[in-house]
PDB file of N, CA and C in Angstrom:
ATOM      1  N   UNK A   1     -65.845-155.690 -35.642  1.00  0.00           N
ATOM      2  CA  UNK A   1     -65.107-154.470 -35.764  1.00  0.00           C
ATOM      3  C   UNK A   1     -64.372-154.383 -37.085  1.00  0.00           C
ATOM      4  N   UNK A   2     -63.601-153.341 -37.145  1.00  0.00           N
ATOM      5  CA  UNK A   2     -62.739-152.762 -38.288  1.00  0.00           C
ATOM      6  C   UNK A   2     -61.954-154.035 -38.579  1.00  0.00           C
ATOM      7  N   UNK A   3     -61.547-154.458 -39.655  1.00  0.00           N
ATOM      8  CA  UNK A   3     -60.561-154.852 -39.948  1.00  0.00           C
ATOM      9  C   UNK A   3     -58.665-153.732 -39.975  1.00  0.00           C
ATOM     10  N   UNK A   4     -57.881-154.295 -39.308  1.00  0.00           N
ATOM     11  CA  UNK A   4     -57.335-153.316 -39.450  1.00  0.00           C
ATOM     12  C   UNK A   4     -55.850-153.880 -39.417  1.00  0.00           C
ATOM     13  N   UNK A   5     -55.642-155.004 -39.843  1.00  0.00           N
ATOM     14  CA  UNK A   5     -54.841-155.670 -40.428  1.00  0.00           C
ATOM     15  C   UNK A   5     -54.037-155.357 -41.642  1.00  0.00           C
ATOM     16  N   UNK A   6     -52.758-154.917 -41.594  1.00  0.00           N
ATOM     17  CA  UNK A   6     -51.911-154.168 -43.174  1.00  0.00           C
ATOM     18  C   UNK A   6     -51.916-155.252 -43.927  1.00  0.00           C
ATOM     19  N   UNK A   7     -52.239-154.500 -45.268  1.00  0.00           N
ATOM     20  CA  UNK A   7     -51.993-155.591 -46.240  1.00  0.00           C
ATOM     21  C   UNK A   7     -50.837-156.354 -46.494  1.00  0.00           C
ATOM     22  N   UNK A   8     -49.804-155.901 -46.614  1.00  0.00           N
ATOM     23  CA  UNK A   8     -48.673-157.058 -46.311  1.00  0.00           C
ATOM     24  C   UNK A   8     -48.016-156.737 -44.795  1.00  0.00           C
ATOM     25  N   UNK A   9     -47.432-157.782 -44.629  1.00  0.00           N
ATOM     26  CA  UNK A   9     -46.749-157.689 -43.278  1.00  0.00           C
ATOM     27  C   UNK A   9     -45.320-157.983 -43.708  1.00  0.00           C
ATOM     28  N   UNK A  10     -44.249-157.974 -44.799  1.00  0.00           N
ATOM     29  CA  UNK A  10     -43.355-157.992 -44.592  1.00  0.00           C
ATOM     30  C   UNK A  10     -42.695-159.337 -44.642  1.00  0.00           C
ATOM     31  N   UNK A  11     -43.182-160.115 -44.660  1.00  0.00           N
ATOM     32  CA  UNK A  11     -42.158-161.242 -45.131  1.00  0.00           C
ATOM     33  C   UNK A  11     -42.975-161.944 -43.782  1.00  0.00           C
ATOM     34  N   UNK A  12     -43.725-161.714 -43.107  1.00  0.00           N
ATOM     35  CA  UNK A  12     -44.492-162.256 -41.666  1.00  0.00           C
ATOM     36  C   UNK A  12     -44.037-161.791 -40.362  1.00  0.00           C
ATOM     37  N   UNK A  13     -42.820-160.853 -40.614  1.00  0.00           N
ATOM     38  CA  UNK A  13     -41.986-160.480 -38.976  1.00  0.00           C
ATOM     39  C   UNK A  13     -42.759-159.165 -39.120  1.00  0.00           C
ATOM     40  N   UNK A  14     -43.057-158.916 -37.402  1.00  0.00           N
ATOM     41  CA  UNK A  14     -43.510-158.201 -37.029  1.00  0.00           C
ATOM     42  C   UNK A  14     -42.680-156.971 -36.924  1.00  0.00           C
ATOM     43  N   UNK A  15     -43.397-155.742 -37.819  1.00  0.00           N
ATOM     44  CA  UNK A  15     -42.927-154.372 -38.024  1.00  0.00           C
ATOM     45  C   UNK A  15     -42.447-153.786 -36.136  1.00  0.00           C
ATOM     46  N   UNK A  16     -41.708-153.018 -36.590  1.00  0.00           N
ATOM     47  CA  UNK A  16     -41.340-151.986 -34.939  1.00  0.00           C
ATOM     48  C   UNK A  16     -40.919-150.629 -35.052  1.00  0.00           C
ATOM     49  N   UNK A  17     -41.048-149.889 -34.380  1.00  0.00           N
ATOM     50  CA  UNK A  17     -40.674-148.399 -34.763  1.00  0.00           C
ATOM     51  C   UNK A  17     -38.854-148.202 -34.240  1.00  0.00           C
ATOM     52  N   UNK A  18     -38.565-147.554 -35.285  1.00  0.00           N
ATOM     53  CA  UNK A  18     -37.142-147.248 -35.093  1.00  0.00           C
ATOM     54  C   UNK A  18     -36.510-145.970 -34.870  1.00  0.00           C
ATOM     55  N   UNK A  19     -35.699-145.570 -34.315  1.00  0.00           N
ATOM     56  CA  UNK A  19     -35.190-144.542 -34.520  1.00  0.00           C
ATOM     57  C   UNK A  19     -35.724-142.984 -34.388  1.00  0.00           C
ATOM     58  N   UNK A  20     -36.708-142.902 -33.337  1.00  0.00           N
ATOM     59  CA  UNK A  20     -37.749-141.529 -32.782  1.00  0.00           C
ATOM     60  C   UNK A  20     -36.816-140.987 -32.737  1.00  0.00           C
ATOM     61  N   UNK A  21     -36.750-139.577 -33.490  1.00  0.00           N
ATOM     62  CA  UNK A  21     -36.436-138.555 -33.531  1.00  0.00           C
ATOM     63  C   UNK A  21     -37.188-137.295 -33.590  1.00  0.00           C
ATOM     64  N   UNK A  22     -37.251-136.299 -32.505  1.00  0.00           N
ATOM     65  CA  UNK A  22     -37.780-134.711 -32.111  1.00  0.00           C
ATOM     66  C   UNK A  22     -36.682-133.901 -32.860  1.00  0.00           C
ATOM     67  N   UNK A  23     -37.339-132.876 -33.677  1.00  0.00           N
ATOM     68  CA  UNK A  23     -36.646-131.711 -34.001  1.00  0.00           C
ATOM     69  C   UNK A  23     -37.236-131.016 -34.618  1.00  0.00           C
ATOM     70  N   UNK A  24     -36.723-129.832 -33.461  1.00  0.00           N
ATOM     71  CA  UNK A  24     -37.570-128.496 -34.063  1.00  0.00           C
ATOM     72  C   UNK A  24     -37.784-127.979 -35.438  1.00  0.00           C
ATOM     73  N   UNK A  25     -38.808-127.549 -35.941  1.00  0.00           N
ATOM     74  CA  UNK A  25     -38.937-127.191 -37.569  1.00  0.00           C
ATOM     75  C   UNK A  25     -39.328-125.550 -37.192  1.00  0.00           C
ATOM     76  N   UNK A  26     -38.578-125.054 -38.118  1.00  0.00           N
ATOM     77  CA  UNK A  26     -38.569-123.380 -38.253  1.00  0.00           C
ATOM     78  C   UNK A  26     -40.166-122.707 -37.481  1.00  0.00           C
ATOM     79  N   UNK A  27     -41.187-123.234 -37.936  1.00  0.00           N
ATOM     80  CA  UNK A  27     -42.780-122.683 -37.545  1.00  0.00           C
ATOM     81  C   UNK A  27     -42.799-122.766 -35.863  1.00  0.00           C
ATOM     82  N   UNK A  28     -43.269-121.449 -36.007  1.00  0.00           N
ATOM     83  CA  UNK A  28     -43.275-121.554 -34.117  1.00  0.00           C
ATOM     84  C   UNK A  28     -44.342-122.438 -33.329  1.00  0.00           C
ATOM     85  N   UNK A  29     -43.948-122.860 -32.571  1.00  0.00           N
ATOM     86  CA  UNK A  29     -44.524-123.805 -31.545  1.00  0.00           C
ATOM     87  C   UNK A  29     -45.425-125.384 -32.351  1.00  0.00           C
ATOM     88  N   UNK A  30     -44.319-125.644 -33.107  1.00  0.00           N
ATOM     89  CA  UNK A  30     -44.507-126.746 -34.094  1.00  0.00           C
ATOM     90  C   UNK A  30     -42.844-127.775 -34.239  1.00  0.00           C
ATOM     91  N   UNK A  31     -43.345-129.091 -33.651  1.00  0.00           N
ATOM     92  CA  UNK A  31     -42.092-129.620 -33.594  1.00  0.00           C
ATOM     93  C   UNK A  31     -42.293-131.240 -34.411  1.00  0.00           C
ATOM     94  N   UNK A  32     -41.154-131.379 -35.367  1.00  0.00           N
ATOM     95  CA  UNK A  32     -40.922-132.457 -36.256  1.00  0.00           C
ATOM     96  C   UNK A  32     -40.588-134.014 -35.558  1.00  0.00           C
ATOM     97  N   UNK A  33     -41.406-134.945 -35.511  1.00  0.00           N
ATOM     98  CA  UNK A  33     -41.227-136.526 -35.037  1.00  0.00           C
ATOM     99  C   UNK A  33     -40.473-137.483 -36.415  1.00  0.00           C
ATOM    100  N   UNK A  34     -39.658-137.682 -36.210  1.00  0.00           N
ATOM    101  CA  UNK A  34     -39.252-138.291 -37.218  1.00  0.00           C
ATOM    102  C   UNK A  34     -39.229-139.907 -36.639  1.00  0.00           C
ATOM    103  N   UNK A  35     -39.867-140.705 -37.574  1.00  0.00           N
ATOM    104  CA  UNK A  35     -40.070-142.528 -36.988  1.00  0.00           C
ATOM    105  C   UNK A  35     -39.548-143.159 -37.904  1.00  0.00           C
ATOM    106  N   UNK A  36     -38.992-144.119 -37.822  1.00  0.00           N
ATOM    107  CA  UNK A  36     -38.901-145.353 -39.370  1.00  0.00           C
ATOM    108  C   UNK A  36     -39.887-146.151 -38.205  1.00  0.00           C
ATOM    109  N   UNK A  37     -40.804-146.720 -39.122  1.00  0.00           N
ATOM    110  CA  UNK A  37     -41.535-147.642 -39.181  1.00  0.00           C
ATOM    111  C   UNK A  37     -41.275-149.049 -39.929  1.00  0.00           C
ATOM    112  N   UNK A  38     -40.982-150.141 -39.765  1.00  0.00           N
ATOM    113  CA  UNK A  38     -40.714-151.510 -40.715  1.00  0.00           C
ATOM    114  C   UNK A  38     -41.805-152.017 -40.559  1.00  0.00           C
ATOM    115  N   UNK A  39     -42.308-152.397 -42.101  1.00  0.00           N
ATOM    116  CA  UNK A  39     -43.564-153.259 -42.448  1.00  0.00           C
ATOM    117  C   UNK A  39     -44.370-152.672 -43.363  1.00  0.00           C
ATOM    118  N   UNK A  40     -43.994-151.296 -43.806  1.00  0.00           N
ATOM    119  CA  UNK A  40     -45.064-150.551 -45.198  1.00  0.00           C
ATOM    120  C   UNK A  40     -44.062-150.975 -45.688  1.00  0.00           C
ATOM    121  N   UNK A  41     -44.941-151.900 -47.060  1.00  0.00           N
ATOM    122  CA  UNK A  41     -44.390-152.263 -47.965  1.00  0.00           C
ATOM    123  C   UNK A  41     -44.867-151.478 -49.638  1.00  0.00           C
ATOM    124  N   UNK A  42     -45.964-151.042 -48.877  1.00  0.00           N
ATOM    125  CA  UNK A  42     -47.422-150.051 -50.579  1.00  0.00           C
ATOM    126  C   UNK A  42     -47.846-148.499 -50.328  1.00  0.00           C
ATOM    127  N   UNK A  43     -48.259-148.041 -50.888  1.00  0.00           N
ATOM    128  CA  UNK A  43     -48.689-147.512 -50.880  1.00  0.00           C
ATOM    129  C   UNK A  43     -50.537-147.394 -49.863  1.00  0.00           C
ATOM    130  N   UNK A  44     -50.866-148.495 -49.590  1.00  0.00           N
ATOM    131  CA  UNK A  44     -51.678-148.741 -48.692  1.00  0.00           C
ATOM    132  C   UNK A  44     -51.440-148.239 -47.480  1.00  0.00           C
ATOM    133  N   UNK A  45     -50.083-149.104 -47.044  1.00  0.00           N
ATOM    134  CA  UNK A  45     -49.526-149.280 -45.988  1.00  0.00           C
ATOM    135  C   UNK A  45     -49.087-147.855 -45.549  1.00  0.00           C
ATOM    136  N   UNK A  46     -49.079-147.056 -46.565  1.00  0.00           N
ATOM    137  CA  UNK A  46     -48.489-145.731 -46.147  1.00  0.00           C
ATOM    138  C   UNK A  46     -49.861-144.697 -45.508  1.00  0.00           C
ATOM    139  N   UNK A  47     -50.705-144.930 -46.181  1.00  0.00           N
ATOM    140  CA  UNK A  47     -51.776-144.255 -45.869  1.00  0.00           C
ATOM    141  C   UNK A  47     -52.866-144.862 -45.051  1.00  0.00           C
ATOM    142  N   UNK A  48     -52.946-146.085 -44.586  1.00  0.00           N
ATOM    143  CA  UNK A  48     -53.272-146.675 -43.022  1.00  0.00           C
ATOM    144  C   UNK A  48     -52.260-145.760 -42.193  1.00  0.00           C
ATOM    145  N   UNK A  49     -50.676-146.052 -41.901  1.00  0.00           N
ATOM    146  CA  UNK A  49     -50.102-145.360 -40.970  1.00  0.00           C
ATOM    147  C   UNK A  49     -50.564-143.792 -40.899  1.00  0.00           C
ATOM    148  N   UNK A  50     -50.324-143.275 -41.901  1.00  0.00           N
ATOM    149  CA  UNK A  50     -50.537-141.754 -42.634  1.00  0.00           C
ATOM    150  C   UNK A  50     -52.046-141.395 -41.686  1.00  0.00           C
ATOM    151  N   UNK A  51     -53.053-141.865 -42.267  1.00  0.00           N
ATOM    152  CA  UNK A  51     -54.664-141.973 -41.028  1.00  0.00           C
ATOM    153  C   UNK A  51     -54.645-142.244 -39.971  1.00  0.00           C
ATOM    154  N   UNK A  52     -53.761-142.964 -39.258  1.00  0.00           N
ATOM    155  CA  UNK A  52     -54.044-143.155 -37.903  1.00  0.00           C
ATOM    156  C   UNK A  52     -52.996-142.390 -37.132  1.00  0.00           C
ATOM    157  N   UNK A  53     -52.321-141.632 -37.520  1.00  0.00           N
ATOM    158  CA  UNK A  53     -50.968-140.951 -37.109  1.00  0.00           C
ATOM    159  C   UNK A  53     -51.867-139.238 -37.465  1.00  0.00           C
ATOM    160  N   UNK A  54     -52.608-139.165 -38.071  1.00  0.00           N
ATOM    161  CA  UNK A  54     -53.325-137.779 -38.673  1.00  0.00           C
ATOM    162  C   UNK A  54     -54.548-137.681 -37.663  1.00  0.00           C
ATOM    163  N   UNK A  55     -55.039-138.920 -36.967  1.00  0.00           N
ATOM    164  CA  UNK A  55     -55.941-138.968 -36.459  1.00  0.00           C
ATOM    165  C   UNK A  55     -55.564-138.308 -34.586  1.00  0.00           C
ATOM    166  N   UNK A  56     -54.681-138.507 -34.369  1.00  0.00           N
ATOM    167  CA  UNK A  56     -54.129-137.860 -33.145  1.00  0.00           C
ATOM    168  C   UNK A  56     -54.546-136.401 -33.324  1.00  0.00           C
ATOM    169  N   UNK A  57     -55.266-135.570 -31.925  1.00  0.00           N
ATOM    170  CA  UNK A  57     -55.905-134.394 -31.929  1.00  0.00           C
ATOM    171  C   UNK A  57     -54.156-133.426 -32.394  1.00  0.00           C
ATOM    172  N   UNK A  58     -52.925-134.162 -31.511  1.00  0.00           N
ATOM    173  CA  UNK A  58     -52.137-133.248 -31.368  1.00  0.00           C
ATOM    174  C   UNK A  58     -50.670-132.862 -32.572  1.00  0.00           C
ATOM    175  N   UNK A  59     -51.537-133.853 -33.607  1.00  0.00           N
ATOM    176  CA  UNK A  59     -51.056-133.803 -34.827  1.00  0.00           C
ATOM    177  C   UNK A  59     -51.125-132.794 -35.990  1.00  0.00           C
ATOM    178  N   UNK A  60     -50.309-131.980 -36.180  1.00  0.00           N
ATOM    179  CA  UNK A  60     -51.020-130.742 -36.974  1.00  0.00           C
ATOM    180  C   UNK A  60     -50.834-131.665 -38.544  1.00  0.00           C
ATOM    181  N   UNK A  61     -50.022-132.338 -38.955  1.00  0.00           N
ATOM    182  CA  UNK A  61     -49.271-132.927 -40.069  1.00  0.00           C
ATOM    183  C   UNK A  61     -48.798-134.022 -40.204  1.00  0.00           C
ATOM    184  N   UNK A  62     -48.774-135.159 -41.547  1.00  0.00           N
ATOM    185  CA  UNK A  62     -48.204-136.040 -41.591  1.00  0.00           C
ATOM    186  C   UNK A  62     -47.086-135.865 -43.041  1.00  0.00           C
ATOM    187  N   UNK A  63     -46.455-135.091 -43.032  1.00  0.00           N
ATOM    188  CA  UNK A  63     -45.857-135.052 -44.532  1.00  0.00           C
ATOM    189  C   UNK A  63     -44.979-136.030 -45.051  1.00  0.00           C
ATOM    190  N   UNK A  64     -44.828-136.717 -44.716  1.00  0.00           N
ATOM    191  CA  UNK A  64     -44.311-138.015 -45.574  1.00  0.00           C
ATOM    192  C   UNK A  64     -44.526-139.311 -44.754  1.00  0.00           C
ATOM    193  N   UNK A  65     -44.584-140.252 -45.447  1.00  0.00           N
ATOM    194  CA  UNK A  65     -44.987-141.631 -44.678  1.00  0.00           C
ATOM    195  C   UNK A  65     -44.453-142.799 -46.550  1.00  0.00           C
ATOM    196  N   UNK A  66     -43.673-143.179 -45.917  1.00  0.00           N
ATOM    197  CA  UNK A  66     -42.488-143.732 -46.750  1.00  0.00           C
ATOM    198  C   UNK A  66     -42.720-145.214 -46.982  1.00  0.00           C
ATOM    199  N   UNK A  67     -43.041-146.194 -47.626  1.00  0.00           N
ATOM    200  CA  UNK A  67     -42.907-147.458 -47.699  1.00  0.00           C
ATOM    201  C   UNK A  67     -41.552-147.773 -48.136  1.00  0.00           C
ATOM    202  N   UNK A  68     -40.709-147.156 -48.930  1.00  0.00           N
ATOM    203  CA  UNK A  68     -39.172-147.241 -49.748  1.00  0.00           C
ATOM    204  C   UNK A  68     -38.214-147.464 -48.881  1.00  0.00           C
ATOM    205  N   UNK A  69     -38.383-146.170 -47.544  1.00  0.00           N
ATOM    206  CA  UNK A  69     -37.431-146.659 -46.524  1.00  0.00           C
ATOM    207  C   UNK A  69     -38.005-146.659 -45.296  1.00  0.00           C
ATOM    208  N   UNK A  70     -39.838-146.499 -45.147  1.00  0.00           N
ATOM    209  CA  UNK A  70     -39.649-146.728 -43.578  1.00  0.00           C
ATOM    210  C   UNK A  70     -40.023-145.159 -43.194  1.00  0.00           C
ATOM    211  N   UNK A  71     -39.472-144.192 -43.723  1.00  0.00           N
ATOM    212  CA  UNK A  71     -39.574-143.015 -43.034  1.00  0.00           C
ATOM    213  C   UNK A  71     -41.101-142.102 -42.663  1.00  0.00           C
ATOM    214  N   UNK A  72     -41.478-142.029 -41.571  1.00  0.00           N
ATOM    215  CA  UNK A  72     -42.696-141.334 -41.111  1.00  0.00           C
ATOM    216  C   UNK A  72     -42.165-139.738 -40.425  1.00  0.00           C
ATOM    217  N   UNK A  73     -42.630-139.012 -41.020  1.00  0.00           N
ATOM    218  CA  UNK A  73     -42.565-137.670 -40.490  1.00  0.00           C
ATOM    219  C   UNK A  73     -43.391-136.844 -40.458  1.00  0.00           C
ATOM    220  N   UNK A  74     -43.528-136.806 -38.593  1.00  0.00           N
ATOM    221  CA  UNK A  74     -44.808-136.209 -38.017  1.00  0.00           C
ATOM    222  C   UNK A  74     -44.740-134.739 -37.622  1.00  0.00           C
ATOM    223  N   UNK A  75     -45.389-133.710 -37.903  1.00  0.00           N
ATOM    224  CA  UNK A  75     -45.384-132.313 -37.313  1.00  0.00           C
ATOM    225  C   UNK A  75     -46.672-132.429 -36.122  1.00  0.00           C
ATOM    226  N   UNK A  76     -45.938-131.789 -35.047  1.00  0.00           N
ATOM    227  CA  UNK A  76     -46.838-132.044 -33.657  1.00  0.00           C
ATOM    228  C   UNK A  76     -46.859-130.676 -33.476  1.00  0.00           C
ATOM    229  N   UNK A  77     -48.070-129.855 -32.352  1.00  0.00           N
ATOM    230  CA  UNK A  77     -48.646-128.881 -31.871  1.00  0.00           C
ATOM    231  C   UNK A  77     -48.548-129.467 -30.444  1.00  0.00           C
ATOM    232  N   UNK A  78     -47.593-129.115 -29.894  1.00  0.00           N
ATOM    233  CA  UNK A  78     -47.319-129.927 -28.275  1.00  0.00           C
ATOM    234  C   UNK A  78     -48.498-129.107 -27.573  1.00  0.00           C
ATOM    235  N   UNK A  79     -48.906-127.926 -27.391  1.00  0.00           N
ATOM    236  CA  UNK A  79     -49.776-127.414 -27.022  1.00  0.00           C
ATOM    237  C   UNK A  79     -50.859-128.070 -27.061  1.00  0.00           C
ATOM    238  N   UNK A  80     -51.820-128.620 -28.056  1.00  0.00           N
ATOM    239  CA  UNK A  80     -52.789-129.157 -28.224  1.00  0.00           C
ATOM    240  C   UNK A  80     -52.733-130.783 -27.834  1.00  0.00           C
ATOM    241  N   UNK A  81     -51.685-131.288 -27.116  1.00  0.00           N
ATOM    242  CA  UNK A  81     -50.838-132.561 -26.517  1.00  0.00           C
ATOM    243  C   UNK A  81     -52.665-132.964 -25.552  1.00  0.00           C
ATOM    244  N   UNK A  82     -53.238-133.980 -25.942  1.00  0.00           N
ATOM    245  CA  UNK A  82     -54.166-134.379 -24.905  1.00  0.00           C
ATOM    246  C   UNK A  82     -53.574-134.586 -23.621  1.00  0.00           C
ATOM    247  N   UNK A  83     -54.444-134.512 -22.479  1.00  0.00           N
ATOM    248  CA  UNK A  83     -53.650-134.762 -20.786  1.00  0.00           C
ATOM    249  C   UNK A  83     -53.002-136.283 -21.358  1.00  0.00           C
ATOM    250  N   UNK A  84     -53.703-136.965 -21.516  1.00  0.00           N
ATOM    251  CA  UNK A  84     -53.571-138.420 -21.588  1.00  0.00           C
ATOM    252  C   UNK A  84     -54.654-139.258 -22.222  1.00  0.00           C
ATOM    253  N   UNK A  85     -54.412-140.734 -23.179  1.00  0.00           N
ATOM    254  CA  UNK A  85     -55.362-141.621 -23.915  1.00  0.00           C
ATOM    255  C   UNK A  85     -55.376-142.172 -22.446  1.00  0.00           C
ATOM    256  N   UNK A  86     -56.533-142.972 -22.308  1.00  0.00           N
ATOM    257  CA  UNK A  86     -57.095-144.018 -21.460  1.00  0.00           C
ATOM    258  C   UNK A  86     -55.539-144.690 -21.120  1.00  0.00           C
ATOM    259  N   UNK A  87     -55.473-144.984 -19.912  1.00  0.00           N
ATOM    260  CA  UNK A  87     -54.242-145.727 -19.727  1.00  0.00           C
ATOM    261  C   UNK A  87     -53.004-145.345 -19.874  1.00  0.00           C
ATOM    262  N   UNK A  88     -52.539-143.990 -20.376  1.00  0.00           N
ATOM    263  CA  UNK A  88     -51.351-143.468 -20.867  1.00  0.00           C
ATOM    264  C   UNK A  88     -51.414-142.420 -20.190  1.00  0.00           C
ATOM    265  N   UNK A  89     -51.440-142.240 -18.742  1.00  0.00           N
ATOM    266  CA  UNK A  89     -50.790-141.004 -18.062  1.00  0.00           C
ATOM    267  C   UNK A  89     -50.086-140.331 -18.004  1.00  0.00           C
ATOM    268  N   UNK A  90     -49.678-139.140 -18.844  1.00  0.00           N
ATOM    269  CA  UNK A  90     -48.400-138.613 -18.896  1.00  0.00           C
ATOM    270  C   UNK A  90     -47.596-139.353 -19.727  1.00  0.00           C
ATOM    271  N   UNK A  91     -48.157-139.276 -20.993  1.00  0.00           N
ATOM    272  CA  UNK A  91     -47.305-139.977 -22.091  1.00  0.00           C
ATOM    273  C   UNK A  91     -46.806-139.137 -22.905  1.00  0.00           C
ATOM    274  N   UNK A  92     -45.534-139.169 -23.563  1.00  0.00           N
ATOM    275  CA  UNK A  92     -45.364-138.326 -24.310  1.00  0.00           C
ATOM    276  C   UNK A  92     -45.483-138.570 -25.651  1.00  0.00           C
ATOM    277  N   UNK A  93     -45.973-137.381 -26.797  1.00  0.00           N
ATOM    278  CA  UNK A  93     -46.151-137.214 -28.039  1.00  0.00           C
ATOM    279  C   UNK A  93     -45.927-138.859 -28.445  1.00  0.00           C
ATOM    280  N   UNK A  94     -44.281-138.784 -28.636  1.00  0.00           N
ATOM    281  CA  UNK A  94     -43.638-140.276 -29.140  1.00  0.00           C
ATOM    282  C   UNK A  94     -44.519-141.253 -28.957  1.00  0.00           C
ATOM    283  N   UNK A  95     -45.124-141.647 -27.801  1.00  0.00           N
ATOM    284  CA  UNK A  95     -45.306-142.566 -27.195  1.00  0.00           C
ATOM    285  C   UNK A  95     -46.700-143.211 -28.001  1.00  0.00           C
ATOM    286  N   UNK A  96     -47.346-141.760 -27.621  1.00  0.00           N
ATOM    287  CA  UNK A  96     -48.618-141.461 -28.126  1.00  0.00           C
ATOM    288  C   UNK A  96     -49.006-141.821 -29.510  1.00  0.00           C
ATOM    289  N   UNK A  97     -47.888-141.418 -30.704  1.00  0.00           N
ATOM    290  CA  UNK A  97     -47.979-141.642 -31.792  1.00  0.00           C
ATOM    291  C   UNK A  97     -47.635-143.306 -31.771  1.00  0.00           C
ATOM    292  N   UNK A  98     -46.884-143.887 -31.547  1.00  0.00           N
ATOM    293  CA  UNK A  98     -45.750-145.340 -31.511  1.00  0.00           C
ATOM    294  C   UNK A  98     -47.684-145.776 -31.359  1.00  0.00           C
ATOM    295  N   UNK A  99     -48.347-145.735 -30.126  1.00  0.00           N
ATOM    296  CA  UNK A  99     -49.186-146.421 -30.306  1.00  0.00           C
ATOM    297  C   UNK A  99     -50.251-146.485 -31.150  1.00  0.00           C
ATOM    298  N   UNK A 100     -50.527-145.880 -32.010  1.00  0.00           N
ATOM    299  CA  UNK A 100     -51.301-145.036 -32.827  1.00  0.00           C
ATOM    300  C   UNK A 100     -51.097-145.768 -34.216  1.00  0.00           C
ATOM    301  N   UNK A 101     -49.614-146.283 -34.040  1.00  0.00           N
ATOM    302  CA  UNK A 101     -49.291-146.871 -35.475  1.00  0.00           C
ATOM    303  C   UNK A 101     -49.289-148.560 -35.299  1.00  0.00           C
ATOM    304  N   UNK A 102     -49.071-148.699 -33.847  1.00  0.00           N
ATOM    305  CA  UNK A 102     -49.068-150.076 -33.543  1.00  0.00           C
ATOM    306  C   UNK A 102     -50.225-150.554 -33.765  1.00  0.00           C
ATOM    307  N   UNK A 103     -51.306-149.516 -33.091  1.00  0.00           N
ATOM    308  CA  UNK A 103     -52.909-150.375 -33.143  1.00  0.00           C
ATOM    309  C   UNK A 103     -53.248-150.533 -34.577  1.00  0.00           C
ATOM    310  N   UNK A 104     -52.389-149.848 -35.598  1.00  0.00           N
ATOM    311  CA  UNK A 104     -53.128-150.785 -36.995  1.00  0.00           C
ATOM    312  C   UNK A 104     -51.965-151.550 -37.726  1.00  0.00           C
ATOM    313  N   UNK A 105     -51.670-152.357 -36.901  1.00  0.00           N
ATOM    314  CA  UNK A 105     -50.742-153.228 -37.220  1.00  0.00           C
ATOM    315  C   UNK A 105     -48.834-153.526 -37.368  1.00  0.00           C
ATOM    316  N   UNK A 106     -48.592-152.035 -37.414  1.00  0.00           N
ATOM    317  CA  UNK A 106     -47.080-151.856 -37.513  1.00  0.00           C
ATOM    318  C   UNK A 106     -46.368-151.308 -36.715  1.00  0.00           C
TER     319      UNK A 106
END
């Protein structure tokens, strides 16, 4: 399979998501995820998270994805929200994304 291992990991401690934040952004029926992520350290690292966070159906946007401080900010289409991934019944957006960034490493 894929390699899908980030190029750096941070000093070796394992990255975690911090600080999920929802808030509404002016565009109708379009709502802002704000994540710090620890462990993008490049510009790599930004655009692995950036692809697999873009890759969610219910993702309209990824406009920033930060190695400097961490900051990921997601625009979601809750409407277009899949029922559920395999195993994630009734998960929400957050959840959905958190794993999305975990499965490639951070």
């Amino acid at each position: 399979g894929e390699d899908v291992t980030p190029c750096c990991q941070a000093g070796g401690r394992a990255p975690t998501l911090q600080e999920n934040v929802v808030v509404p952004i002016p565009e109708e029926g379009v709502q802002r995820l704000r994540l710090r992520v620890t462990g993008m350290t490049c510009s790599s690292c930004e655009q692995t998270v950036k692809a697999a966070v873009e890759a969610l159906p219910f993702v309209r946007a990824v406009p920033r994805a930060c190695a400097f401080d961490g900051e990921v900010l997601v625009d979601l289409c809750p409407d277009a929200l899949p029922r559920a991934l395999p195993g994630a019944s009734g998960a929400e957006p957050v959840d959905l994304v958190r794993h999305a960034v975990e499965e490639v490493g951070f």
